[in-house]
């Protein structure tokens, strides 16, 4: 018995269900991360993006409406793995000096997954002539990219602060993390702009 071959429309719908589940998980993970973050700027970034992600879930619901299908997710193994790793990192690093650096890295892993998914969905929506869906997906994609860039900026400061000490030897520092990074870190703590 021959099975019907799946189309790009099917791939779009299945991936939309995946990202719907993932985005809802992301909201929960970001709220948990915000409660755990010690660095105020990082905490604020998590809180802001959790609110933004709730709006992104609403956009996804609009896209389901455009397709004439119910908004429902399917388990996203990738997001489950990423959120599980974030929880393990929270346990492993607790209140230590590198906790926020690890938390920011975990959050960026979530963002990178979402950027990949939204980019794919936007492309497919355009190819399928779903212009309104493509516009909504692009709006979310741009927000995800902006959040990723913000997390990178914050991480550059908190990663230096979470190092094993201010007097780390040059060969023990991460590449590109020389005295200028330390200077930026000091300026950030003292409130001076870099």
mmCIF file of C-alpha atoms in Angstrom:
data_model
loop_
_atom_site.group_PDB
_atom_site.id
_atom_site.type_symbol
_atom_site.label_atom_id
_atom_site.label_comp_id
_atom_site.label_asym_id
_atom_site.label_seq_id
_atom_site.Cartn_x
_atom_site.Cartn_y
_atom_site.Cartn_z
ATOM 1 C CA UNK A 1 0.000 0.000 0.000
ATOM 2 C CA UNK A 2 1.526 3.288 -1.121
ATOM 3 C CA UNK A 3 1.736 6.107 1.380
ATOM 4 C CA UNK A 4 1.083 9.686 0.417
ATOM 5 C CA UNK A 5 4.312 11.636 -0.004
ATOM 6 C CA UNK A 6 4.634 14.539 2.374
ATOM 7 C CA UNK A 7 4.917 18.039 0.964
ATOM 8 C CA UNK A 8 6.591 21.268 1.999
ATOM 9 C CA UNK A 9 3.183 22.302 3.395
ATOM 10 C CA UNK A 10 3.333 19.235 5.674
ATOM 11 C CA UNK A 11 6.902 20.069 6.716
ATOM 12 C CA UNK A 12 5.853 23.639 7.490
ATOM 13 C CA UNK A 13 2.932 22.499 9.651
ATOM 14 C CA UNK A 14 4.973 19.873 11.533
ATOM 15 C CA UNK A 15 7.813 22.330 12.198
ATOM 16 C CA UNK A 16 5.300 24.967 13.300
ATOM 17 C CA UNK A 17 3.940 22.509 15.895
ATOM 18 C CA UNK A 18 7.507 21.801 17.013
ATOM 19 C CA UNK A 19 8.408 25.464 17.467
ATOM 20 C CA UNK A 20 5.072 26.166 19.185
ATOM 21 C CA UNK A 21 5.969 23.590 21.820
ATOM 22 C CA UNK A 22 9.563 24.870 21.976
ATOM 23 C CA UNK A 23 8.515 28.493 22.435
ATOM 24 C CA UNK A 24 6.177 27.632 25.281
ATOM 25 C CA UNK A 25 9.001 25.679 26.960
ATOM 26 C CA UNK A 26 11.312 28.624 26.385
ATOM 27 C CA UNK A 27 8.969 30.961 28.269
ATOM 28 C CA UNK A 28 9.131 28.667 31.303
ATOM 29 C CA UNK A 29 12.915 28.275 31.062
ATOM 30 C CA UNK A 30 13.465 32.039 30.789
ATOM 31 C CA UNK A 31 11.331 32.718 33.856
ATOM 32 C CA UNK A 32 13.332 30.153 35.821
ATOM 33 C CA UNK A 33 16.605 31.607 34.533
ATOM 34 C CA UNK A 34 15.503 35.117 35.559
ATOM 35 C CA UNK A 35 14.910 33.912 39.120
ATOM 36 C CA UNK A 36 18.361 32.302 39.215
ATOM 37 C CA UNK A 37 20.380 35.087 37.584
ATOM 38 C CA UNK A 38 22.586 37.077 39.953
ATOM 39 C CA UNK A 39 23.636 39.769 37.457
ATOM 40 C CA UNK A 40 20.870 42.378 37.256
ATOM 41 C CA UNK A 41 21.287 43.070 33.538
ATOM 42 C CA UNK A 42 21.064 39.355 32.767
ATOM 43 C CA UNK A 43 17.999 38.961 34.959
ATOM 44 C CA UNK A 44 16.323 41.868 33.168
ATOM 45 C CA UNK A 45 17.189 40.409 29.750
ATOM 46 C CA UNK A 46 15.592 37.093 30.731
ATOM 47 C CA UNK A 47 12.455 38.776 32.095
ATOM 48 C CA UNK A 48 12.070 40.947 29.013
ATOM 49 C CA UNK A 49 12.557 38.058 26.619
ATOM 50 C CA UNK A 50 10.116 35.859 28.578
ATOM 51 C CA UNK A 51 7.456 38.535 27.985
ATOM 52 C CA UNK A 52 8.499 38.823 24.343
ATOM 53 C CA UNK A 53 8.323 35.034 23.986
ATOM 54 C CA UNK A 54 4.748 35.035 25.286
ATOM 55 C CA UNK A 55 3.910 37.416 22.430
ATOM 56 C CA UNK A 56 5.753 35.104 20.030
ATOM 57 C CA UNK A 57 3.482 32.251 21.144
ATOM 58 C CA UNK A 58 0.496 34.448 20.234
ATOM 59 C CA UNK A 59 2.009 35.065 16.790
ATOM 60 C CA UNK A 60 2.359 31.334 16.274
ATOM 61 C CA UNK A 61 -1.312 30.949 17.181
ATOM 62 C CA UNK A 62 -2.113 33.513 14.457
ATOM 63 C CA UNK A 63 -0.172 31.409 11.963
ATOM 64 C CA UNK A 64 -2.157 28.307 12.925
ATOM 65 C CA UNK A 65 -5.290 30.401 12.262
ATOM 66 C CA UNK A 66 -3.933 31.377 8.827
ATOM 67 C CA UNK A 67 -3.501 27.669 8.088
ATOM 68 C CA UNK A 68 -6.993 26.918 9.390
ATOM 69 C CA UNK A 69 -5.560 24.429 11.898
ATOM 70 C CA UNK A 70 -5.737 24.232 15.694
ATOM 71 C CA UNK A 71 -2.773 25.616 17.620
ATOM 72 C CA UNK A 72 -1.140 22.596 19.148
ATOM 73 C CA UNK A 73 2.411 21.611 19.718
ATOM 74 C CA UNK A 74 4.300 18.402 19.339
ATOM 75 C CA UNK A 75 7.055 17.447 21.708
ATOM 76 C CA UNK A 76 10.305 19.075 20.701
ATOM 77 C CA UNK A 77 13.108 16.780 21.790
ATOM 78 C CA UNK A 78 15.712 19.443 21.048
ATOM 79 C CA UNK A 79 14.117 22.008 23.356
ATOM 80 C CA UNK A 80 13.615 19.395 26.059
ATOM 81 C CA UNK A 81 17.322 18.604 25.866
ATOM 82 C CA UNK A 82 18.356 22.253 25.943
ATOM 83 C CA UNK A 83 16.129 23.108 28.917
ATOM 84 C CA UNK A 84 17.310 19.971 30.731
ATOM 85 C CA UNK A 85 20.929 21.064 30.220
ATOM 86 C CA UNK A 86 20.061 24.509 31.573
ATOM 87 C CA UNK A 87 18.589 22.939 34.715
ATOM 88 C CA UNK A 88 21.686 20.752 35.164
ATOM 89 C CA UNK A 89 23.904 23.807 34.784
ATOM 90 C CA UNK A 90 21.861 25.656 37.422
ATOM 91 C CA UNK A 91 22.413 22.756 39.817
ATOM 92 C CA UNK A 92 26.101 22.324 38.983
ATOM 93 C CA UNK A 93 27.083 25.988 39.212
ATOM 94 C CA UNK A 94 24.544 27.186 41.799
ATOM 95 C CA UNK A 95 25.597 30.532 43.217
ATOM 96 C CA UNK A 96 29.220 30.246 42.073
ATOM 97 C CA UNK A 97 31.108 32.960 40.230
ATOM 98 C CA UNK A 98 30.540 31.351 36.815
ATOM 99 C CA UNK A 99 26.812 30.659 37.345
ATOM 100 C CA UNK A 100 25.576 33.623 35.309
ATOM 101 C CA UNK A 101 28.084 32.978 32.516
ATOM 102 C CA UNK A 102 26.864 29.394 32.205
ATOM 103 C CA UNK A 103 23.234 30.510 32.444
ATOM 104 C CA UNK A 104 23.742 33.045 29.635
ATOM 105 C CA UNK A 105 25.372 30.348 27.482
ATOM 106 C CA UNK A 106 22.447 27.990 28.083
ATOM 107 C CA UNK A 107 19.984 30.729 27.143
ATOM 108 C CA UNK A 108 21.924 31.405 23.944
ATOM 109 C CA UNK A 109 21.667 27.744 23.016
ATOM 110 C CA UNK A 110 17.869 28.118 23.267
ATOM 111 C CA UNK A 111 17.994 31.268 21.145
ATOM 112 C CA UNK A 112 20.152 29.664 18.469
ATOM 113 C CA UNK A 113 17.718 26.766 18.146
ATOM 114 C CA UNK A 114 14.816 29.179 17.796
ATOM 115 C CA UNK A 115 16.685 31.331 15.270
ATOM 116 C CA UNK A 116 17.287 28.252 13.124
ATOM 117 C CA UNK A 117 13.651 27.168 13.320
ATOM 118 C CA UNK A 118 12.166 30.611 12.677
ATOM 119 C CA UNK A 119 14.522 31.201 9.754
ATOM 120 C CA UNK A 120 13.456 27.918 8.169
ATOM 121 C CA UNK A 121 9.762 28.558 8.769
ATOM 122 C CA UNK A 122 9.988 32.076 7.343
ATOM 123 C CA UNK A 123 11.647 30.751 4.171
ATOM 124 C CA UNK A 124 9.096 27.982 3.777
ATOM 125 C CA UNK A 125 6.183 30.363 4.406
ATOM 126 C CA UNK A 126 7.462 32.626 1.624
ATOM 127 C CA UNK A 127 7.880 29.672 -0.731
ATOM 128 C CA UNK A 128 4.342 28.509 0.051
ATOM 129 C CA UNK A 129 2.891 31.980 -0.603
ATOM 130 C CA UNK A 130 1.943 32.463 3.053
ATOM 131 C CA UNK A 131 2.995 36.098 3.121
ATOM 132 C CA UNK A 132 1.236 37.010 6.378
ATOM 133 C CA UNK A 133 2.813 34.020 8.125
ATOM 134 C CA UNK A 134 6.224 34.926 6.697
ATOM 135 C CA UNK A 135 5.867 38.476 8.045
ATOM 136 C CA UNK A 136 4.923 37.216 11.526
ATOM 137 C CA UNK A 137 7.780 34.724 11.517
ATOM 138 C CA UNK A 138 10.256 37.391 10.439
ATOM 139 C CA UNK A 139 9.116 39.647 13.266
ATOM 140 C CA UNK A 140 9.879 36.879 15.750
ATOM 141 C CA UNK A 141 13.135 35.966 14.008
ATOM 142 C CA UNK A 142 14.384 39.550 14.368
ATOM 143 C CA UNK A 143 13.482 39.560 18.078
ATOM 144 C CA UNK A 144 15.363 36.292 18.607
ATOM 145 C CA UNK A 145 18.451 37.666 16.858
ATOM 146 C CA UNK A 146 18.288 40.856 18.933
ATOM 147 C CA UNK A 147 18.053 38.832 22.154
ATOM 148 C CA UNK A 148 21.003 36.677 21.095
ATOM 149 C CA UNK A 149 23.101 39.798 20.432
ATOM 150 C CA UNK A 150 22.119 41.246 23.821
ATOM 151 C CA UNK A 151 23.048 38.003 25.591
ATOM 152 C CA UNK A 152 26.417 38.076 23.819
ATOM 153 C CA UNK A 153 27.076 41.624 25.068
ATOM 154 C CA UNK A 154 26.117 40.702 28.624
ATOM 155 C CA UNK A 155 28.118 37.456 28.478
ATOM 156 C CA UNK A 156 31.259 39.334 27.457
ATOM 157 C CA UNK A 157 31.082 41.195 30.759
ATOM 158 C CA UNK A 158 29.930 38.440 33.097
ATOM 159 C CA UNK A 159 32.297 35.832 31.665
ATOM 160 C CA UNK A 160 35.218 38.018 32.701
ATOM 161 C CA UNK A 161 33.657 38.582 36.117
ATOM 162 C CA UNK A 162 33.235 34.814 36.569
ATOM 163 C CA UNK A 163 36.895 34.014 35.795
ATOM 164 C CA UNK A 164 39.034 32.337 38.452
ATOM 165 C CA UNK A 165 40.327 35.681 39.623
ATOM 166 C CA UNK A 166 41.205 39.084 38.319
ATOM 167 C CA UNK A 167 44.883 38.240 38.020
ATOM 168 C CA UNK A 168 44.544 35.257 35.677
ATOM 169 C CA UNK A 169 47.701 34.645 33.691
ATOM 170 C CA UNK A 170 47.453 35.581 29.990
ATOM 171 C CA UNK A 171 47.876 31.962 28.844
ATOM 172 C CA UNK A 172 44.913 30.938 31.058
ATOM 173 C CA UNK A 173 42.569 33.605 29.692
ATOM 174 C CA UNK A 174 40.075 32.808 26.985
ATOM 175 C CA UNK A 175 41.097 33.960 23.491
ATOM 176 C CA UNK A 176 40.344 37.641 22.999
ATOM 177 C CA UNK A 177 39.895 38.189 26.728
ATOM 178 C CA UNK A 178 42.990 40.239 27.484
ATOM 179 C CA UNK A 179 43.337 43.443 29.421
ATOM 180 C CA UNK A 180 40.804 45.300 27.279
ATOM 181 C CA UNK A 181 38.089 42.834 28.373
ATOM 182 C CA UNK A 182 39.104 43.330 31.992
ATOM 183 C CA UNK A 183 38.990 47.077 31.486
ATOM 184 C CA UNK A 184 35.500 46.833 30.012
ATOM 185 C CA UNK A 185 34.434 44.665 32.940
ATOM 186 C CA UNK A 186 35.779 47.217 35.409
ATOM 187 C CA UNK A 187 34.067 50.023 33.543
ATOM 188 C CA UNK A 188 30.783 48.111 33.577
ATOM 189 C CA UNK A 189 31.019 47.618 37.345
ATOM 190 C CA UNK A 190 31.872 51.284 37.928
ATOM 191 C CA UNK A 191 29.097 52.464 35.623
ATOM 192 C CA UNK A 192 31.405 53.979 32.991
ATOM 193 C CA UNK A 193 30.671 53.367 29.322
ATOM 194 C CA UNK A 194 33.167 51.385 27.316
#
